[in-house]
Amino acid sequence: YLVEKGYSVLVYDFRNHGSSGTGTCEWVTWGPEEHKDVLAAIDFVSNHADYQDSNIGLLSICMGAASSTYAFGIENGLAENDQIKAMVAIQPLRYPDFISSLGLDNFIGRRVTKLNNERTLMDLNEVSFMKDVRAINVPTMLVQ
C-alpha cells in the first residue's frame, strides 16, 4: 500500500531471522545486538544515491521497537541522524515481559532463560532498552 502511494519502503529481516544470516551472536538478544541491523538499514538508506536526502520514518514492531530504541540511545546512533523524522513503535517488549506473557515465568521459563543467557552471554532479564527511551528525539507513536 505504501509503495502504491509513492513511498519508498525498506523491509528487512533482523540477524538470525528469516533470510538473514547469523550475527556476531548466533542467538536472538531482543535488541542489544539487533540494534546494529537498524543502524545498518538507516545507513544504507542515508547513503543511497536515490534516498540520501529523504526523510525517514521508522515502523518498529515488538523486538524491532526495542532494537530501534537501543539504536537511539547509543553514541552516533539514530538520535544524531537528522533524516529520521518519526517513529511508530508497536508493542516494544523486553524479554522477561515476553516470557511472562506466554505464561512461562515458571520452572520451564527459568530453564529457558538460563539457557538463553548462556547462549547470548548476557542476562536477558537485566538488559533493557528503557534507559534509551529518553534519547528518542523524534515524534513517536507508541502502540501497546
Short mmCIF file of N, CA and C in Angstrom, two decimals:
data_model
loop_
_atom_site.label_atom_id
_atom_site.label_comp_id
_atom_site.label_asym_id
_atom_site.label_seq_id
_atom_site.Cartn_x
_atom_site.Cartn_y
_atom_site.Cartn_z
N TYR A 1 0.82 -1.19 0.00
CA TYR A 1 0.00 0.00 0.00
C TYR A 1 0.87 1.26 0.00
N LEU A 2 1.88 1.31 0.84
CA LEU A 2 2.73 2.50 0.91
C LEU A 2 3.46 2.74 -0.40
N VAL A 3 3.97 1.67 -1.01
CA VAL A 3 4.67 1.81 -2.28
C VAL A 3 3.70 2.32 -3.35
N GLU A 4 2.48 1.79 -3.37
CA GLU A 4 1.47 2.25 -4.33
C GLU A 4 1.17 3.73 -4.16
N LYS A 5 1.33 4.26 -2.96
CA LYS A 5 1.07 5.67 -2.68
C LYS A 5 2.30 6.55 -2.89
N GLY A 6 3.41 5.95 -3.38
CA GLY A 6 4.59 6.72 -3.72
C GLY A 6 5.68 6.75 -2.67
N TYR A 7 5.52 6.00 -1.60
CA TYR A 7 6.55 5.95 -0.56
C TYR A 7 7.57 4.87 -0.91
N SER A 8 8.81 5.11 -0.54
CA SER A 8 9.84 4.07 -0.64
C SER A 8 9.86 3.33 0.68
N VAL A 9 9.95 2.02 0.62
CA VAL A 9 9.89 1.19 1.82
C VAL A 9 11.05 0.21 1.81
N LEU A 10 11.76 0.14 2.92
CA LEU A 10 12.81 -0.86 3.09
C LEU A 10 12.35 -1.82 4.18
N VAL A 11 12.21 -3.07 3.82
CA VAL A 11 11.82 -4.11 4.77
C VAL A 11 12.98 -5.10 4.84
N TYR A 12 13.35 -5.50 6.05
CA TYR A 12 14.47 -6.42 6.19
C TYR A 12 14.23 -7.37 7.35
N ASP A 13 14.96 -8.46 7.34
CA ASP A 13 14.95 -9.41 8.45
C ASP A 13 16.12 -9.08 9.37
N PHE A 14 15.86 -9.10 10.68
CA PHE A 14 16.96 -8.97 11.63
C PHE A 14 17.91 -10.15 11.50
N ARG A 15 19.12 -9.96 11.98
CA ARG A 15 20.08 -11.06 12.06
C ARG A 15 19.41 -12.24 12.80
N ASN A 16 19.73 -13.42 12.39
CA ASN A 16 19.18 -14.64 12.99
C ASN A 16 17.68 -14.79 12.79
N HIS A 17 17.12 -14.10 11.81
CA HIS A 17 15.70 -14.19 11.49
C HIS A 17 15.53 -14.35 9.98
N GLY A 18 14.49 -15.04 9.59
CA GLY A 18 14.12 -15.14 8.18
C GLY A 18 15.30 -15.50 7.29
N SER A 19 15.50 -14.70 6.25
CA SER A 19 16.55 -14.97 5.27
C SER A 19 17.90 -14.34 5.63
N SER A 20 17.97 -13.63 6.74
CA SER A 20 19.23 -13.02 7.14
C SER A 20 20.19 -14.05 7.71
N GLY A 21 21.45 -13.72 7.66
CA GLY A 21 22.48 -14.60 8.20
C GLY A 21 22.62 -14.46 9.70
N THR A 22 23.58 -15.19 10.22
CA THR A 22 23.87 -15.16 11.65
C THR A 22 24.68 -13.92 11.96
N GLY A 23 24.36 -13.28 13.09
CA GLY A 23 25.10 -12.11 13.51
C GLY A 23 26.31 -12.48 14.34
N THR A 24 26.87 -11.51 15.03
CA THR A 24 28.03 -11.75 15.88
C THR A 24 27.67 -12.69 17.04
N CYS A 25 26.42 -12.69 17.42
CA CYS A 25 25.88 -13.66 18.37
C CYS A 25 24.84 -14.47 17.60
N GLU A 26 24.93 -15.75 17.63
CA GLU A 26 24.02 -16.54 16.80
C GLU A 26 22.64 -16.74 17.42
N TRP A 27 22.36 -16.05 18.50
CA TRP A 27 21.07 -16.16 19.17
C TRP A 27 20.41 -14.79 19.23
N VAL A 28 19.11 -14.79 19.32
CA VAL A 28 18.35 -13.54 19.43
C VAL A 28 18.60 -12.92 20.80
N THR A 29 18.86 -11.61 20.82
CA THR A 29 19.14 -10.93 22.09
C THR A 29 18.08 -9.90 22.47
N TRP A 30 17.03 -9.79 21.69
CA TRP A 30 15.92 -8.86 21.99
C TRP A 30 16.34 -7.40 21.92
N GLY A 31 17.31 -7.09 21.10
CA GLY A 31 17.67 -5.70 20.85
C GLY A 31 19.11 -5.29 21.05
N PRO A 32 19.80 -5.81 22.07
CA PRO A 32 21.19 -5.36 22.27
C PRO A 32 22.10 -5.63 21.07
N GLU A 33 21.87 -6.69 20.34
CA GLU A 33 22.64 -6.94 19.11
C GLU A 33 21.87 -6.47 17.87
N GLU A 34 20.55 -6.64 17.89
CA GLU A 34 19.74 -6.35 16.71
C GLU A 34 19.70 -4.86 16.36
N HIS A 35 20.02 -3.99 17.34
CA HIS A 35 20.04 -2.55 17.03
C HIS A 35 21.06 -2.24 15.93
N LYS A 36 22.06 -3.11 15.79
CA LYS A 36 23.07 -2.91 14.74
C LYS A 36 22.43 -3.03 13.36
N ASP A 37 21.39 -3.85 13.24
CA ASP A 37 20.68 -4.00 11.96
C ASP A 37 19.85 -2.76 11.64
N VAL A 38 19.27 -2.16 12.67
CA VAL A 38 18.54 -0.90 12.48
C VAL A 38 19.51 0.16 11.97
N LEU A 39 20.66 0.28 12.63
CA LEU A 39 21.66 1.26 12.20
C LEU A 39 22.14 1.00 10.77
N ALA A 40 22.33 -0.26 10.43
CA ALA A 40 22.79 -0.61 9.08
C ALA A 40 21.74 -0.26 8.03
N ALA A 41 20.47 -0.50 8.35
CA ALA A 41 19.39 -0.17 7.42
C ALA A 41 19.32 1.34 7.19
N ILE A 42 19.42 2.11 8.27
CA ILE A 42 19.39 3.56 8.15
C ILE A 42 20.62 4.07 7.40
N ASP A 43 21.76 3.48 7.66
CA ASP A 43 22.99 3.85 6.96
C ASP A 43 22.85 3.56 5.46
N PHE A 44 22.25 2.41 5.13
CA PHE A 44 22.04 2.05 3.72
C PHE A 44 21.18 3.09 3.03
N VAL A 45 20.06 3.44 3.64
CA VAL A 45 19.16 4.41 3.03
C VAL A 45 19.81 5.79 2.98
N SER A 46 20.44 6.20 4.05
CA SER A 46 21.04 7.53 4.14
C SER A 46 22.16 7.73 3.13
N ASN A 47 22.81 6.66 2.73
CA ASN A 47 23.93 6.76 1.80
C ASN A 47 23.59 6.33 0.38
N HIS A 48 22.36 5.90 0.16
CA HIS A 48 21.92 5.50 -1.18
C HIS A 48 21.67 6.76 -2.01
N ALA A 49 22.20 6.79 -3.22
CA ALA A 49 22.11 8.00 -4.07
C ALA A 49 20.66 8.48 -4.25
N ASP A 50 19.72 7.57 -4.35
CA ASP A 50 18.33 7.95 -4.58
C ASP A 50 17.62 8.45 -3.33
N TYR A 51 18.15 8.15 -2.15
CA TYR A 51 17.42 8.46 -0.91
C TYR A 51 18.22 9.27 0.11
N GLN A 52 19.42 9.66 -0.25
CA GLN A 52 20.30 10.29 0.74
C GLN A 52 19.76 11.59 1.32
N ASP A 53 18.81 12.22 0.65
CA ASP A 53 18.21 13.44 1.17
C ASP A 53 16.76 13.24 1.62
N SER A 54 16.35 12.01 1.71
CA SER A 54 14.95 11.71 2.05
C SER A 54 14.70 11.75 3.55
N ASN A 55 13.45 12.04 3.90
CA ASN A 55 13.02 11.90 5.28
C ASN A 55 12.77 10.42 5.56
N ILE A 56 13.07 9.99 6.78
CA ILE A 56 12.94 8.58 7.14
C ILE A 56 11.98 8.46 8.31
N GLY A 57 11.05 7.54 8.18
CA GLY A 57 10.16 7.18 9.28
C GLY A 57 10.38 5.72 9.61
N LEU A 58 10.32 5.38 10.88
CA LEU A 58 10.54 4.00 11.33
C LEU A 58 9.23 3.38 11.77
N LEU A 59 8.97 2.18 11.32
CA LEU A 59 7.88 1.36 11.84
C LEU A 59 8.54 0.17 12.50
N SER A 60 8.48 0.12 13.81
CA SER A 60 9.21 -0.88 14.58
C SER A 60 8.23 -1.65 15.44
N ILE A 61 8.24 -2.96 15.29
CA ILE A 61 7.26 -3.81 15.97
C ILE A 61 7.95 -4.76 16.94
N CYS A 62 7.47 -4.81 18.16
CA CYS A 62 7.91 -5.74 19.21
C CYS A 62 9.42 -5.63 19.44
N MET A 63 10.16 -6.68 19.15
CA MET A 63 11.60 -6.63 19.33
C MET A 63 12.22 -5.54 18.45
N GLY A 64 11.60 -5.25 17.32
CA GLY A 64 12.07 -4.18 16.46
C GLY A 64 11.98 -2.82 17.14
N ALA A 65 10.92 -2.61 17.91
CA ALA A 65 10.78 -1.35 18.66
C ALA A 65 11.85 -1.26 19.73
N ALA A 66 12.13 -2.37 20.39
CA ALA A 66 13.22 -2.38 21.38
C ALA A 66 14.55 -2.10 20.69
N SER A 67 14.78 -2.72 19.55
CA SER A 67 16.03 -2.53 18.81
C SER A 67 16.20 -1.10 18.35
N SER A 68 15.13 -0.51 17.85
CA SER A 68 15.19 0.89 17.41
C SER A 68 15.49 1.80 18.60
N THR A 69 14.89 1.51 19.74
CA THR A 69 15.12 2.33 20.93
C THR A 69 16.58 2.22 21.36
N TYR A 70 17.13 1.02 21.38
CA TYR A 70 18.57 0.86 21.66
C TYR A 70 19.38 1.71 20.68
N ALA A 71 18.99 1.71 19.40
CA ALA A 71 19.74 2.44 18.37
C ALA A 71 19.68 3.95 18.57
N PHE A 72 18.63 4.45 19.19
CA PHE A 72 18.57 5.88 19.51
C PHE A 72 19.53 6.20 20.65
N GLY A 73 19.72 5.28 21.58
CA GLY A 73 20.46 5.56 22.80
C GLY A 73 21.95 5.43 22.73
N ILE A 74 22.49 4.89 21.66
CA ILE A 74 23.95 4.70 21.61
C ILE A 74 24.65 5.91 21.00
N GLU A 75 25.93 6.03 21.28
CA GLU A 75 26.73 7.09 20.70
C GLU A 75 26.74 6.94 19.18
N ASN A 76 26.59 8.04 18.46
CA ASN A 76 26.49 8.05 17.00
C ASN A 76 25.30 7.23 16.51
N GLY A 77 24.25 7.19 17.29
CA GLY A 77 23.06 6.42 16.95
C GLY A 77 22.02 7.24 16.21
N LEU A 78 20.81 6.75 16.24
CA LEU A 78 19.72 7.37 15.48
C LEU A 78 19.40 8.79 15.94
N ALA A 79 19.64 9.09 17.21
CA ALA A 79 19.34 10.43 17.71
C ALA A 79 20.15 11.50 16.99
N GLU A 80 21.24 11.11 16.37
CA GLU A 80 22.11 12.06 15.68
C GLU A 80 21.87 12.10 14.17
N ASN A 81 20.85 11.38 13.71
CA ASN A 81 20.54 11.35 12.28
C ASN A 81 19.37 12.29 12.00
N ASP A 82 19.64 13.38 11.30
CA ASP A 82 18.62 14.39 11.01
C ASP A 82 17.57 13.93 10.01
N GLN A 83 17.83 12.85 9.30
CA GLN A 83 16.86 12.36 8.32
C GLN A 83 15.68 11.65 8.99
N ILE A 84 15.86 11.15 10.18
CA ILE A 84 14.79 10.43 10.86
C ILE A 84 13.81 11.46 11.41
N LYS A 85 12.56 11.34 10.98
CA LYS A 85 11.56 12.35 11.32
C LYS A 85 10.47 11.83 12.25
N ALA A 86 10.28 10.51 12.32
CA ALA A 86 9.20 9.97 13.16
C ALA A 86 9.41 8.47 13.36
N MET A 87 8.75 7.95 14.39
CA MET A 87 8.78 6.51 14.64
C MET A 87 7.40 6.07 15.15
N VAL A 88 6.99 4.91 14.67
CA VAL A 88 5.84 4.22 15.24
C VAL A 88 6.41 2.98 15.92
N ALA A 89 6.22 2.88 17.21
CA ALA A 89 6.75 1.76 17.99
C ALA A 89 5.56 0.93 18.47
N ILE A 90 5.41 -0.24 17.88
CA ILE A 90 4.27 -1.10 18.22
C ILE A 90 4.73 -2.18 19.18
N GLN A 91 4.17 -2.16 20.35
CA GLN A 91 4.38 -3.13 21.41
C GLN A 91 5.85 -3.44 21.67
N PRO A 92 6.63 -2.41 22.05
CA PRO A 92 8.02 -2.71 22.43
C PRO A 92 8.02 -3.66 23.63
N LEU A 93 8.85 -4.65 23.57
CA LEU A 93 8.78 -5.71 24.56
C LEU A 93 10.16 -6.12 25.03
N ARG A 94 10.30 -6.22 26.34
CA ARG A 94 11.53 -6.75 26.92
C ARG A 94 11.39 -8.27 27.04
N TYR A 95 12.49 -8.95 27.02
CA TYR A 95 12.49 -10.41 27.11
C TYR A 95 11.69 -10.94 28.30
N PRO A 96 11.91 -10.43 29.53
CA PRO A 96 11.16 -11.01 30.65
C PRO A 96 9.65 -10.80 30.53
N ASP A 97 9.23 -9.70 29.90
CA ASP A 97 7.81 -9.48 29.70
C ASP A 97 7.24 -10.47 28.70
N PHE A 98 8.03 -10.78 27.67
CA PHE A 98 7.61 -11.77 26.68
C PHE A 98 7.43 -13.14 27.33
N ILE A 99 8.40 -13.56 28.11
CA ILE A 99 8.34 -14.86 28.78
C ILE A 99 7.12 -14.91 29.71
N SER A 100 6.89 -13.83 30.44
CA SER A 100 5.75 -13.77 31.35
C SER A 100 4.43 -13.82 30.60
N SER A 101 4.33 -13.10 29.47
CA SER A 101 3.08 -13.07 28.71
C SER A 101 2.73 -14.44 28.14
N LEU A 102 3.74 -15.27 27.94
CA LEU A 102 3.50 -16.64 27.47
C LEU A 102 3.15 -17.58 28.62
N GLY A 103 3.19 -17.05 29.83
CA GLY A 103 2.92 -17.90 30.99
C GLY A 103 4.10 -18.79 31.34
N LEU A 104 5.29 -18.39 30.91
CA LEU A 104 6.47 -19.22 31.14
C LEU A 104 7.35 -18.72 32.28
N ASP A 105 6.81 -17.84 33.12
CA ASP A 105 7.61 -17.36 34.25
C ASP A 105 7.51 -18.37 35.40
N ASN A 106 7.84 -19.59 35.05
CA ASN A 106 7.80 -20.72 36.00
C ASN A 106 9.09 -21.52 35.83
N PHE A 107 9.10 -22.74 36.28
CA PHE A 107 10.29 -23.58 36.20
C PHE A 107 10.79 -23.71 34.75
N ILE A 108 9.89 -24.00 33.83
CA ILE A 108 10.29 -24.16 32.43
C ILE A 108 10.87 -22.86 31.89
N GLY A 109 10.18 -21.75 32.16
CA GLY A 109 10.66 -20.46 31.69
C GLY A 109 12.02 -20.10 32.27
N ARG A 110 12.22 -20.40 33.54
CA ARG A 110 13.52 -20.10 34.15
C ARG A 110 14.62 -20.93 33.50
N ARG A 111 14.33 -22.17 33.14
CA ARG A 111 15.33 -23.01 32.46
C ARG A 111 15.62 -22.46 31.06
N VAL A 112 14.58 -22.04 30.36
CA VAL A 112 14.76 -21.46 29.02
C VAL A 112 15.60 -20.18 29.12
N THR A 113 15.29 -19.35 30.09
CA THR A 113 16.03 -18.10 30.28
C THR A 113 17.48 -18.38 30.62
N LYS A 114 17.72 -19.36 31.48
CA LYS A 114 19.11 -19.72 31.83
C LYS A 114 19.87 -20.15 30.57
N LEU A 115 19.25 -20.97 29.74
CA LEU A 115 19.89 -21.42 28.50
C LEU A 115 20.13 -20.23 27.56
N ASN A 116 19.13 -19.35 27.43
CA ASN A 116 19.31 -18.17 26.56
C ASN A 116 20.41 -17.25 27.08
N ASN A 117 20.50 -17.08 28.39
CA ASN A 117 21.57 -16.26 28.97
C ASN A 117 22.94 -16.85 28.67
N GLU A 118 23.05 -18.16 28.75
CA GLU A 118 24.32 -18.83 28.44
C GLU A 118 24.66 -18.67 26.96
N ARG A 119 23.66 -18.78 26.10
CA ARG A 119 23.89 -18.66 24.66
C ARG A 119 24.30 -17.25 24.25
N THR A 120 23.64 -16.25 24.82
CA THR A 120 23.87 -14.87 24.39
C THR A 120 24.97 -14.17 25.17
N LEU A 121 25.42 -14.79 26.26
CA LEU A 121 26.43 -14.21 27.15
C LEU A 121 25.95 -12.90 27.78
N MET A 122 24.64 -12.79 27.98
CA MET A 122 24.08 -11.63 28.68
C MET A 122 22.86 -12.09 29.47
N ASP A 123 22.54 -11.35 30.50
CA ASP A 123 21.37 -11.67 31.32
C ASP A 123 20.17 -10.98 30.69
N LEU A 124 19.36 -11.74 29.97
CA LEU A 124 18.24 -11.17 29.24
C LEU A 124 17.16 -10.61 30.17
N ASN A 125 17.19 -10.97 31.44
CA ASN A 125 16.25 -10.37 32.40
C ASN A 125 16.72 -9.00 32.86
N GLU A 126 17.98 -8.70 32.64
CA GLU A 126 18.55 -7.44 33.12
C GLU A 126 18.74 -6.40 32.02
N VAL A 127 19.08 -6.81 30.81
CA VAL A 127 19.28 -5.83 29.74
C VAL A 127 17.94 -5.22 29.39
N SER A 128 17.94 -3.94 29.12
CA SER A 128 16.68 -3.26 28.83
C SER A 128 16.92 -2.01 27.99
N PHE A 129 16.01 -1.77 27.08
CA PHE A 129 16.06 -0.56 26.26
C PHE A 129 15.49 0.65 26.99
N MET A 130 14.93 0.47 28.17
CA MET A 130 14.24 1.55 28.86
C MET A 130 15.13 2.77 29.11
N LYS A 131 16.41 2.55 29.38
CA LYS A 131 17.31 3.68 29.63
C LYS A 131 17.51 4.51 28.37
N ASP A 132 17.23 3.95 27.21
CA ASP A 132 17.45 4.65 25.94
C ASP A 132 16.21 5.40 25.45
N VAL A 133 15.09 5.21 26.11
CA VAL A 133 13.85 5.87 25.68
C VAL A 133 14.03 7.38 25.65
N ARG A 134 14.72 7.93 26.63
CA ARG A 134 14.88 9.39 26.69
C ARG A 134 15.70 9.93 25.54
N ALA A 135 16.42 9.09 24.82
CA ALA A 135 17.23 9.56 23.68
C ALA A 135 16.39 9.71 22.41
N ILE A 136 15.18 9.17 22.40
CA ILE A 136 14.33 9.30 21.21
C ILE A 136 13.95 10.77 21.07
N ASN A 137 14.34 11.36 19.95
CA ASN A 137 14.16 12.79 19.78
C ASN A 137 13.28 13.14 18.56
N VAL A 138 12.44 12.19 18.15
CA VAL A 138 11.50 12.44 17.06
C VAL A 138 10.10 12.13 17.56
N PRO A 139 9.08 12.70 16.92
CA PRO A 139 7.72 12.33 17.31
C PRO A 139 7.54 10.82 17.19
N THR A 140 6.98 10.24 18.23
CA THR A 140 6.85 8.77 18.29
C THR A 140 5.44 8.40 18.73
N MET A 141 4.83 7.53 17.95
CA MET A 141 3.55 6.96 18.34
C MET A 141 3.82 5.60 18.95
N LEU A 142 3.41 5.44 20.18
CA LEU A 142 3.58 4.17 20.89
C LEU A 142 2.24 3.44 20.91
N VAL A 143 2.23 2.23 20.41
CA VAL A 143 1.04 1.40 20.40
C VAL A 143 1.33 0.18 21.27
N GLN A 144 0.53 -0.02 22.31
CA GLN A 144 0.79 -1.13 23.21
C GLN A 144 -0.30 -2.16 23.16
#
